[in-house]
Tab-separated table of C-alpha atoms and ligand atoms in Angstrom:
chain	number	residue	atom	x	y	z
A	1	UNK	CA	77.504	32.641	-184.012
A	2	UNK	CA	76.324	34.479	-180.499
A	3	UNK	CA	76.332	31.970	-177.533
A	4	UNK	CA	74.901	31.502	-174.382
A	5	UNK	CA	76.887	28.904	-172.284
A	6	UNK	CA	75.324	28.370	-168.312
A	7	UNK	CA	77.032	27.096	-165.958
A	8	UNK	CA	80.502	28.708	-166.550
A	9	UNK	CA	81.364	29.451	-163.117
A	10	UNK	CA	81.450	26.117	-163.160
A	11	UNK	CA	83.732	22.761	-163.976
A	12	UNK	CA	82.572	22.027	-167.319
A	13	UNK	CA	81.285	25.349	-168.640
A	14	UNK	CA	84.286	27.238	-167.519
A	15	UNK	CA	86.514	24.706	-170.128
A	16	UNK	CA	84.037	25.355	-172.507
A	17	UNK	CA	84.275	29.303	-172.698
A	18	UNK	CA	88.049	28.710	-172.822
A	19	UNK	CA	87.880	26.613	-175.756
A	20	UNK	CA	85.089	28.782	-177.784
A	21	UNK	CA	86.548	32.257	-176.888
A	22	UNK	CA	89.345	31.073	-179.409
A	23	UNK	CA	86.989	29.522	-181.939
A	24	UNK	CA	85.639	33.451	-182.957
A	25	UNK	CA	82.415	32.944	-181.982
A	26	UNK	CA	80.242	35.507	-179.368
A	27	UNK	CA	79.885	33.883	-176.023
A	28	UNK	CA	77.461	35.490	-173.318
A	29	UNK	CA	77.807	33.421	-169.785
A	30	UNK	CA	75.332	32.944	-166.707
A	31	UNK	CA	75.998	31.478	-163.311
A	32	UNK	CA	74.336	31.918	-160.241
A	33	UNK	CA	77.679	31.431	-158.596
A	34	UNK	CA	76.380	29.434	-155.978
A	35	UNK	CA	77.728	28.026	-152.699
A	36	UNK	CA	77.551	24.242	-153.455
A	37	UNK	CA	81.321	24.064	-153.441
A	38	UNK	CA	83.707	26.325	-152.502
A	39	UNK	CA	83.110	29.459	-153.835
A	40	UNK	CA	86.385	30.675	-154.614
A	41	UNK	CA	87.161	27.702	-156.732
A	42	UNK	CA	84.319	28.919	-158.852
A	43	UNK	CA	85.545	33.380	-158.937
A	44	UNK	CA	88.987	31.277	-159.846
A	45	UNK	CA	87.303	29.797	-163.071
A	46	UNK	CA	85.731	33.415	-163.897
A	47	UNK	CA	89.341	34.913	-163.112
A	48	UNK	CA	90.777	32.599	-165.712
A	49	UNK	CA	88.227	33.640	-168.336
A	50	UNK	CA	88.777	37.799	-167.560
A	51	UNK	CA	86.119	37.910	-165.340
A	52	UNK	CA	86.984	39.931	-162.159
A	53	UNK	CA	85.073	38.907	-158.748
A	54	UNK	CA	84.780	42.574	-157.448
A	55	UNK	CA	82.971	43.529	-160.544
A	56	UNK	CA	80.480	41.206	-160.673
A	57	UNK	CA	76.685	42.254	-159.637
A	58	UNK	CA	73.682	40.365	-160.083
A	59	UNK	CA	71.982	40.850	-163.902
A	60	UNK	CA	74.814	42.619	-164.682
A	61	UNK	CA	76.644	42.225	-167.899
A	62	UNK	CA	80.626	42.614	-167.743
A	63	UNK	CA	83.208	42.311	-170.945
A	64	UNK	CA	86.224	40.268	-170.124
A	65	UNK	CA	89.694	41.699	-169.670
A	66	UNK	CA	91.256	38.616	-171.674
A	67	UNK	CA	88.804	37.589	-174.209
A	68	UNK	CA	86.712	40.676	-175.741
A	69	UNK	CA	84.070	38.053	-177.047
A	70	UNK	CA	83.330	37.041	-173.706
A	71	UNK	CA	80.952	38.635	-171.647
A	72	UNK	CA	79.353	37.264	-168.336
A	73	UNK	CA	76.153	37.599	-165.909
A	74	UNK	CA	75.361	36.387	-162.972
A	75	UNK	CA	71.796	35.441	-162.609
A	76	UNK	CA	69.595	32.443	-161.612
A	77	UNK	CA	68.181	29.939	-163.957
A	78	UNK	CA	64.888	30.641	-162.018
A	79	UNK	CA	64.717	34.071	-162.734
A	80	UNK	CA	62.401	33.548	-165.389
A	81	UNK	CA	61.530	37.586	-166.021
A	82	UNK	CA	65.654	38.204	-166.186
A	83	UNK	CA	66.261	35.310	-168.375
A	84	UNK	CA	63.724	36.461	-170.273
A	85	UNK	CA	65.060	39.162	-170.996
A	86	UNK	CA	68.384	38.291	-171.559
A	87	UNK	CA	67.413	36.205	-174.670
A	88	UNK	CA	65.274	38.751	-175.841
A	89	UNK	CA	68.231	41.620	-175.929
A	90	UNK	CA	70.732	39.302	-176.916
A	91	UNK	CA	69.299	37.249	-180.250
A	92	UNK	CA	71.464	34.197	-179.340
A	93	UNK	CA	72.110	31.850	-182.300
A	94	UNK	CA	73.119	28.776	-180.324
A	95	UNK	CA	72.147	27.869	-175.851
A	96	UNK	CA	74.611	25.399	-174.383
A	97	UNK	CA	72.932	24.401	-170.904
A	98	UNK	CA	75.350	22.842	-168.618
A	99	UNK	CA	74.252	25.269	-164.997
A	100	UNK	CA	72.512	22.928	-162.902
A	101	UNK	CA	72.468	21.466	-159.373
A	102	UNK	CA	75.036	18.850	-159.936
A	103	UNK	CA	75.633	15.479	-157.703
A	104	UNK	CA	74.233	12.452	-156.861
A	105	UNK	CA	74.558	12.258	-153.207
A	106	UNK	CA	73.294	15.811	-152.443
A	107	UNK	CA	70.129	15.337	-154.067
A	108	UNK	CA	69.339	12.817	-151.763
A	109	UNK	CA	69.528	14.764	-148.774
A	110	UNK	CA	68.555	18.253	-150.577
A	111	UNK	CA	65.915	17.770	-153.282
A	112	UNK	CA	64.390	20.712	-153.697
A	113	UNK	CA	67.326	22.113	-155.256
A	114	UNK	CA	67.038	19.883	-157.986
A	115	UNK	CA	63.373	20.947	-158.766
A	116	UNK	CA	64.502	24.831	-158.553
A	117	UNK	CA	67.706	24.351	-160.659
A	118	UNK	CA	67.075	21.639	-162.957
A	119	UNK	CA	63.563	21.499	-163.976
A	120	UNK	CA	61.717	25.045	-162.729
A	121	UNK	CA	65.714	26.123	-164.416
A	122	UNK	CA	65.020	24.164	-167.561
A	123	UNK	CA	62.041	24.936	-168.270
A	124	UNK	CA	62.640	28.883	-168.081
A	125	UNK	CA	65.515	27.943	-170.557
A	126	UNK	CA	63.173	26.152	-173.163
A	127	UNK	CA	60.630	29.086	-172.890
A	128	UNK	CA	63.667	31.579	-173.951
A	129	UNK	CA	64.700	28.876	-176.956
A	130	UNK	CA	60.773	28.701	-177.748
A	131	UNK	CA	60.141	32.326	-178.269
A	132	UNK	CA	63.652	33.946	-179.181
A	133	UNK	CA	63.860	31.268	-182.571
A	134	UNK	CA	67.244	29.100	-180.881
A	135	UNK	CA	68.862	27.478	-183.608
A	136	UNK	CA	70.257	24.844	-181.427
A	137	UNK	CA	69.884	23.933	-177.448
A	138	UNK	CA	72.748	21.225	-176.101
A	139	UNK	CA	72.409	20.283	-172.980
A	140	UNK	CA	73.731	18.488	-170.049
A	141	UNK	CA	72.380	15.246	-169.285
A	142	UNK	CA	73.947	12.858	-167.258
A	143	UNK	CA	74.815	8.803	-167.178
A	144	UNK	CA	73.229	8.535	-163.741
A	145	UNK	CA	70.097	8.362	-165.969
A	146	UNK	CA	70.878	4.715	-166.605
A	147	UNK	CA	69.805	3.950	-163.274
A	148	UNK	CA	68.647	0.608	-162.763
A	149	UNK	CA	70.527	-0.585	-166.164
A	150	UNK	CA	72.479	-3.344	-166.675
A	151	UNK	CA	73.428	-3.898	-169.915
A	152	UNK	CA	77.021	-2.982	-170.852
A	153	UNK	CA	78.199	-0.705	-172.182
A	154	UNK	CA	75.304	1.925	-171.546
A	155	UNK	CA	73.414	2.986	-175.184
A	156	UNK	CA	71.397	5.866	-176.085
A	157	UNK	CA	69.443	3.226	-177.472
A	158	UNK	CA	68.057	1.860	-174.368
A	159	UNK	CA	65.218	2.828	-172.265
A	160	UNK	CA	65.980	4.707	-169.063
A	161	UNK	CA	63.278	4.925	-167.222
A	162	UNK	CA	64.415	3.584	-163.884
A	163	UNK	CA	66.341	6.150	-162.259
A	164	UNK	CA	67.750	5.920	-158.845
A	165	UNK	CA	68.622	9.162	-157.515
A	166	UNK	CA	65.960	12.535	-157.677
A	167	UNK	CA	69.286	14.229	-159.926
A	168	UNK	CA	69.108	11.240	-162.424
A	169	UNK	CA	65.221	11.944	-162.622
A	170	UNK	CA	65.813	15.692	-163.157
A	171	UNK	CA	68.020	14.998	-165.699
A	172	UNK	CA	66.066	12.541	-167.423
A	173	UNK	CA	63.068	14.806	-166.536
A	174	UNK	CA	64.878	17.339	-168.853
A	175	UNK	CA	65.317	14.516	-171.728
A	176	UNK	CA	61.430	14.358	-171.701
A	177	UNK	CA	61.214	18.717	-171.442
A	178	UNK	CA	63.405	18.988	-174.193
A	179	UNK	CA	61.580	16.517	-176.654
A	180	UNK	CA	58.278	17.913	-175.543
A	181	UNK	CA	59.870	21.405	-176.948
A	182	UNK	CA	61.947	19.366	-180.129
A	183	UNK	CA	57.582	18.350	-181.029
A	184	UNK	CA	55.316	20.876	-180.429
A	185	UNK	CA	57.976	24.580	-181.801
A	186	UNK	CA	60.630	22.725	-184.033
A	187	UNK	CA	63.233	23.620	-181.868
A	188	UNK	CA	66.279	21.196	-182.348
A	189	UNK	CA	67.836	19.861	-179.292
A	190	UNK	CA	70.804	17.870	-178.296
A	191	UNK	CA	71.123	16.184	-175.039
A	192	UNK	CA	74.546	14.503	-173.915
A	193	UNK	CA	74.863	12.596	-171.317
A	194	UNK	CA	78.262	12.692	-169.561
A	195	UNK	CA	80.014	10.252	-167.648
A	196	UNK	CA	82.330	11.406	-165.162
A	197	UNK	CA	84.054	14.142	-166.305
A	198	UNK	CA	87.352	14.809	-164.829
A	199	UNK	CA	90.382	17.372	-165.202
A	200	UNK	CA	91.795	20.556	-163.598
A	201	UNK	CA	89.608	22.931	-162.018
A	202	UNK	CA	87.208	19.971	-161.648
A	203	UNK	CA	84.678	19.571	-158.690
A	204	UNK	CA	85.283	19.316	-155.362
A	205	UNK	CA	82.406	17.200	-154.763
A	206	UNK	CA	83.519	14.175	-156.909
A	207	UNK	CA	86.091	11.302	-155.721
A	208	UNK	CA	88.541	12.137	-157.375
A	209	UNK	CA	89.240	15.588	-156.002
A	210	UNK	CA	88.582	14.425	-152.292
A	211	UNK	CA	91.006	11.593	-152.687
A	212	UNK	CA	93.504	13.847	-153.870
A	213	UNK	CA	92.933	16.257	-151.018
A	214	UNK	CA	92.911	13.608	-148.151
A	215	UNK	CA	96.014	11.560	-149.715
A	216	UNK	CA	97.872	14.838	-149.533
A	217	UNK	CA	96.483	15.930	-146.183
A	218	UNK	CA	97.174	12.029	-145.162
A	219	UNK	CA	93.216	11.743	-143.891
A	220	UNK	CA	91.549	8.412	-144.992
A	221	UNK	CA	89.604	8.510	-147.792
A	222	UNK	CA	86.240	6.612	-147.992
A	223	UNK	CA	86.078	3.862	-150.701
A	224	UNK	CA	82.018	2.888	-151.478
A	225	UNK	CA	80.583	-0.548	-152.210
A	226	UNK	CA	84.294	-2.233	-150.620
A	227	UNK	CA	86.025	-0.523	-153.934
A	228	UNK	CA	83.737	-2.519	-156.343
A	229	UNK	CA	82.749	-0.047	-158.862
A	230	UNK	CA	83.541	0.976	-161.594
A	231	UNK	CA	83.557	4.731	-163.513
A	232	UNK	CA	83.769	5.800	-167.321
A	233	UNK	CA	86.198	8.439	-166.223
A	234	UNK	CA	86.273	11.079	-169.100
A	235	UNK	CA	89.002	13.667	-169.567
A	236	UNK	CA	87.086	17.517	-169.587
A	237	UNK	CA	89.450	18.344	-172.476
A	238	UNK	CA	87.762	15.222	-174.470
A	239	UNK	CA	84.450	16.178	-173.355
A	240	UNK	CA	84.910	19.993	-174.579
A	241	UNK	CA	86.287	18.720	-178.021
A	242	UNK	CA	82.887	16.859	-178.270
A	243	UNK	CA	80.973	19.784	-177.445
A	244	UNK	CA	82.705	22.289	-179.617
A	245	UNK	CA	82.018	19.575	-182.928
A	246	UNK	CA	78.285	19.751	-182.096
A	247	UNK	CA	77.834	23.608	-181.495
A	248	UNK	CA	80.233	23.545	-185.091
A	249	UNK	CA	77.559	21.179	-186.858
A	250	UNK	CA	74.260	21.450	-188.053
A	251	UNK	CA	71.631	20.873	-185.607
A	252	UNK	CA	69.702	17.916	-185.794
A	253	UNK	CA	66.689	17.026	-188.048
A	254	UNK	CA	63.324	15.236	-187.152
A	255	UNK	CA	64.353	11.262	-188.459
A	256	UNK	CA	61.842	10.524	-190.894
A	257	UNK	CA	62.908	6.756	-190.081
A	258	UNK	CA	62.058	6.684	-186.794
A	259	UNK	CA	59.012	4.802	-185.588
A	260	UNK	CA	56.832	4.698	-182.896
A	261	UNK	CA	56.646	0.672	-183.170
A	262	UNK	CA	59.705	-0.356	-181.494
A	263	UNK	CA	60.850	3.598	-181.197
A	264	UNK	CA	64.730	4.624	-180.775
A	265	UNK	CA	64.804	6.573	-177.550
A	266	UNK	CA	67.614	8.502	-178.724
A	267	UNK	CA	65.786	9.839	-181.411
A	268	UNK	CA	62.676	11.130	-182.778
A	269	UNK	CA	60.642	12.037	-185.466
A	270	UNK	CA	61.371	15.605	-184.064
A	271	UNK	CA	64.428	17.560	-184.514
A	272	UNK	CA	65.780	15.715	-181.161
A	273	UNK	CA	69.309	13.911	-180.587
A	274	UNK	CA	70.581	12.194	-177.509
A	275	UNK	CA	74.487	11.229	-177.162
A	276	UNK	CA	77.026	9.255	-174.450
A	277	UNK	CA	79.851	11.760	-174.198
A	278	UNK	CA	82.211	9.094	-172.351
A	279	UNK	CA	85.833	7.673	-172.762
A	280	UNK	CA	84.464	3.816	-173.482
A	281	UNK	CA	86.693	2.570	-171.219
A	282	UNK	CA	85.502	1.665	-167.398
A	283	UNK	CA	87.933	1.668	-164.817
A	284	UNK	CA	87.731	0.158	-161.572
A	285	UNK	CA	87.744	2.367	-158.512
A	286	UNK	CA	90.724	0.556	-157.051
A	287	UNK	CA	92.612	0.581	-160.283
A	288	UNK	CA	92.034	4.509	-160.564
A	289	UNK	CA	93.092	4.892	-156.556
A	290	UNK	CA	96.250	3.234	-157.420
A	291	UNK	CA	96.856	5.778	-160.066
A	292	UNK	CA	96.164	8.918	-157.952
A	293	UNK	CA	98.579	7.171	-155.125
A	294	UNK	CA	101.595	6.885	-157.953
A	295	UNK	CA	100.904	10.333	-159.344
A	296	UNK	CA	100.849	11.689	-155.930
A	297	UNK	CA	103.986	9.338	-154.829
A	298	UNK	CA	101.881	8.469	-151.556
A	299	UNK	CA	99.826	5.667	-150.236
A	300	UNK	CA	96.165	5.975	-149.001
A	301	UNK	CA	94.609	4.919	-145.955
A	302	UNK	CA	91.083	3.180	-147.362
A	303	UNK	CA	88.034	2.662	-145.761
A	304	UNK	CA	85.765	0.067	-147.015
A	305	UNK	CA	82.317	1.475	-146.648
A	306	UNK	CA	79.138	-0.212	-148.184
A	307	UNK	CA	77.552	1.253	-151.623
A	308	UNK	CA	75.981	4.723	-151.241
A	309	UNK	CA	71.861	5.365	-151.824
A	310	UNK	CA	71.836	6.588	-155.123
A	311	UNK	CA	74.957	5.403	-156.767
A	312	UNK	CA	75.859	3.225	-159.470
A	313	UNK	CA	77.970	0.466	-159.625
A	314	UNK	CA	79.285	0.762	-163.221
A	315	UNK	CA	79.389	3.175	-165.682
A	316	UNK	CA	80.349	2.475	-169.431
A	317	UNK	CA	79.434	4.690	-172.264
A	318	UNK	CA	78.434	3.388	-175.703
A	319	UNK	CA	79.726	6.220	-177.524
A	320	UNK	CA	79.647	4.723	-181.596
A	321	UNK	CA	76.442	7.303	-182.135
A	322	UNK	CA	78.952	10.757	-181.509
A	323	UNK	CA	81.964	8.718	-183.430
A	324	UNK	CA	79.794	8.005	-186.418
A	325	UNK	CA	77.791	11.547	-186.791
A	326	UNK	CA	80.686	14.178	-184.777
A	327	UNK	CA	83.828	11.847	-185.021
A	328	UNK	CA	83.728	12.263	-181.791
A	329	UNK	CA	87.290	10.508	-180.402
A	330	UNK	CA	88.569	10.259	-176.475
A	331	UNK	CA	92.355	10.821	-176.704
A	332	UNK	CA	93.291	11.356	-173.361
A	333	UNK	CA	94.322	7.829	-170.979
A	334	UNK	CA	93.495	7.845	-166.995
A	335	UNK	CA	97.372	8.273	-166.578
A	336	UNK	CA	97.867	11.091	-168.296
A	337	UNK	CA	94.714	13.207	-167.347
A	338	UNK	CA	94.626	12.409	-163.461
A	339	UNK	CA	98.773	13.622	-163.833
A	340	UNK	CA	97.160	16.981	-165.188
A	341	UNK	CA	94.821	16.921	-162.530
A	342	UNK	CA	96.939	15.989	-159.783
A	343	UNK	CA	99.618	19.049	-161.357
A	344	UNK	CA	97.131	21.460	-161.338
A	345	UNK	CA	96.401	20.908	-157.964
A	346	UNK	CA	99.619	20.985	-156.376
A	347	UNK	CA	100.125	24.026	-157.964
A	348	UNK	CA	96.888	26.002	-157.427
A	349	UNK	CA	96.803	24.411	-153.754
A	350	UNK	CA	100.426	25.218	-153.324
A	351	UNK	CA	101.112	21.775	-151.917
B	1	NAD	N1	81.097	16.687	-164.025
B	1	NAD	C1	80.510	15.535	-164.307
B	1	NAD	O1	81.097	14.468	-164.148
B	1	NAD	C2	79.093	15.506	-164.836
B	1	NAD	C3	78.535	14.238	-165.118
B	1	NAD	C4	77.237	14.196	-165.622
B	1	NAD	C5	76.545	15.350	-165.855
B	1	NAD	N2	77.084	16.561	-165.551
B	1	NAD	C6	76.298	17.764	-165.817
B	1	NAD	O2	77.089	18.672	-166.541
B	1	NAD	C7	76.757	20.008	-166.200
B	1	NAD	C8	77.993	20.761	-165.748
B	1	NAD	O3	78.521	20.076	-164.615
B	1	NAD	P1	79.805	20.559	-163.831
B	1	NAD	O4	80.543	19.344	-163.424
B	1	NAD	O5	80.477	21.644	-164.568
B	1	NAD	O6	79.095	21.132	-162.514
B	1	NAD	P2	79.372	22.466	-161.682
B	1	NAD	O7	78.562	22.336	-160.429
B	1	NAD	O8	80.832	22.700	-161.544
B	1	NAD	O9	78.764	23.608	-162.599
B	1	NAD	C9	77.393	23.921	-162.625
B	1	NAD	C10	77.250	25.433	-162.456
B	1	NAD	O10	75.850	25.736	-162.514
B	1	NAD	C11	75.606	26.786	-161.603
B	1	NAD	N3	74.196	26.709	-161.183
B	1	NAD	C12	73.620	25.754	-160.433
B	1	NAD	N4	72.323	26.056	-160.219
B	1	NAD	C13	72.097	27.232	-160.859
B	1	NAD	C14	70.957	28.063	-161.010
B	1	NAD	N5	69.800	27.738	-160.439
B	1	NAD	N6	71.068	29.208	-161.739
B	1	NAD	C15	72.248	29.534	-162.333
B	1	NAD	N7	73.374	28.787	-162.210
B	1	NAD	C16	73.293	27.653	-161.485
B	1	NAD	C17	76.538	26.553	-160.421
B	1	NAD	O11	76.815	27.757	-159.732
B	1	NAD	C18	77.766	25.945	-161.104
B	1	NAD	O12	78.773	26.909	-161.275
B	1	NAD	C19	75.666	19.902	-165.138
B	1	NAD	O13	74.415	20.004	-165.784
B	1	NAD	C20	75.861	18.514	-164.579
B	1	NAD	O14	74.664	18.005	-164.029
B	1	NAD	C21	78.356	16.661	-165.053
């Protein structure tokens, strides 16, 4: 199959080219490459995949040194006209969407990016699905959609319509997009919702990479809502695995089951599929400090700081719907993946 992955510049794309460049398929990549994090990080990833940084030019296609199914652009999800064409010359079989403005906390002090990136972004990506005959579209959806929820663990099955942050609305926003697109051109679409994903080459944005940093650089590190929360933390190798058995399986069907009296939201009568794509297991931020501090062989100086606008308290995927139809199956523990982490970057950070 030809693929077009976005995002792999970034944390969970970039894991996903390196895992499909073995699987024989065609991959095409687009980032924007842009400055939300630390650049570098990001030409590190494309480094990894035989992507050079000095080569790279806007709307500019370049073959990989390493893997000679890989190709890359850089380009902007807004770009509609370049995008455009991209799908046009390219015939892609399958689109896995994970570019996007990512974070909670950002969007509440920069929400404009969020409209640019993740719905103007979106919706130039369901246009290129609509009229270039997409056999599949997975995309990135997020457990900050829960919101207001409180029913443990979090199900597809449940309604999400109180989101508390402008990214969780996006990404809802692009549950509704997609199923709009699923209805009215029979494209089939599968959104998964991840719960934080974490790993080497992760994000410098989330906790767990600033803890790591500050421990080592023995600054305090801030610890939100007094330590009482708690995180689905998902290994990126367990997330990847997930995503490879979907782009390797059919795409979904409309469910001739499904009702509108009492309706599934995780379903639909059009070719339209939502999953969880978390470890099942929630872990409370103390707990998981504790494990960074014995991994790193170093105590942290916390500060108690009150919940953040935006956040949630708990996460906890129900993840029985991706068992039963992918056999979908977490194998990686807390221990063992924050060790990777915490190896990786000691080694890339030469500390
Ligand atoms: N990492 C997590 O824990 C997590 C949790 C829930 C959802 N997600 C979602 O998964 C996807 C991948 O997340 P990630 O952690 O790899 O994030 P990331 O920020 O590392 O990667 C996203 C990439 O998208 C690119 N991008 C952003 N806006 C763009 C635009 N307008 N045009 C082109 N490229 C653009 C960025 O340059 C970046 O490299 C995102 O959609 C994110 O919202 C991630």
């Amino acid at each position: 199959m030809k693929l077009l992955v976005t995002g792999t510049a970034g944390f969970i794309g970039f894991h996903l080219v390196k895992s499909l460049v073995n699987s024989g398929h065609e991959i095409i990549g687009m980032d924007s490459i842009n400055d939300y994090y630390d650049v570098d990080l990001k030409f590190g990833r494309l480094q990894e995949t035989g992507i050079e940084s000095d080569e790279i030019e806007y709307n500019k296609l370049i073959v990989s040194n390493k893997f000679p199914n890989y190709r890359f652009i850089k380009l902007d999800l807004e770009d509609h006209d370049n995008i455009n064409s991209l799908f046009e010359s390219e015939n892609f079989d399958v689109v896995c969407h994970l570019a996007a403005q990512a974070g909670v906390r950002y969007s509440i002090t920069n929400p404009h990016s969020y409209i640019q990136s993740n719905i103007v972004g979106f919706l130039n990506i369901l246009e290129g699905c609509r009229y270039n005959d997409i056999k599949h579209l997975i995309y990135a959806s997020s457990s900050s959609v829960y919101g207001l929820n409180k029913k443990m663990p979090f199900s597809t099955q449940d309604n999400v319509d109180h989101p508390v942050s402008l990214y969780a609305a996006s990404k809802k926003s692009n549950e509704l997009m997609a199923h709009t697109y699923s209805h009215l051109y029979g494209i089939p679409t599968t959104g998964l919702r991840f719960f934080t994903v974490y790993g080497p080459w992760g994000r410098p944005d989330m906790a767990y990479f600033k803890f790591t940093k500050a421990i080592i650089e023995d600054k305090p590190i801030d610890v939100y809502n007094y330590g009482n929360m708690e995180r689905d933390f998902t290994y990126v190798d367990d997330v990847v695995d997930g995503i490879m058995k979907i782009v390797d399986s059919e795409p979904p069907e409309g469910n001739n089951e499904w009702s509108c009296d009492g309706p599934n939201p995780s379903s639909s009568k059009a070719p339209y599929r939502i999953y969880n794509i978390g470890n099942n297991s929630p872990v409370n931020l103390l707990k998981f400090i504790e494990i960074l501090e014995s991994k790193l062989d170093k105590r942290a100086n916390k500060i108690y700081l009150p919940m953040q606008l935006g956040d949630l308290k708990t996460t906890y995927a129900d993840v029985e719907d991706l068992i039963r139809d992918f056999g979908y199956k977490p194998t990686t523990s807390l221990e063992q993946g924050i060790g990777e982490f915490v190896a990786w970057y000691q080694r890339v950070y030469n500390v």
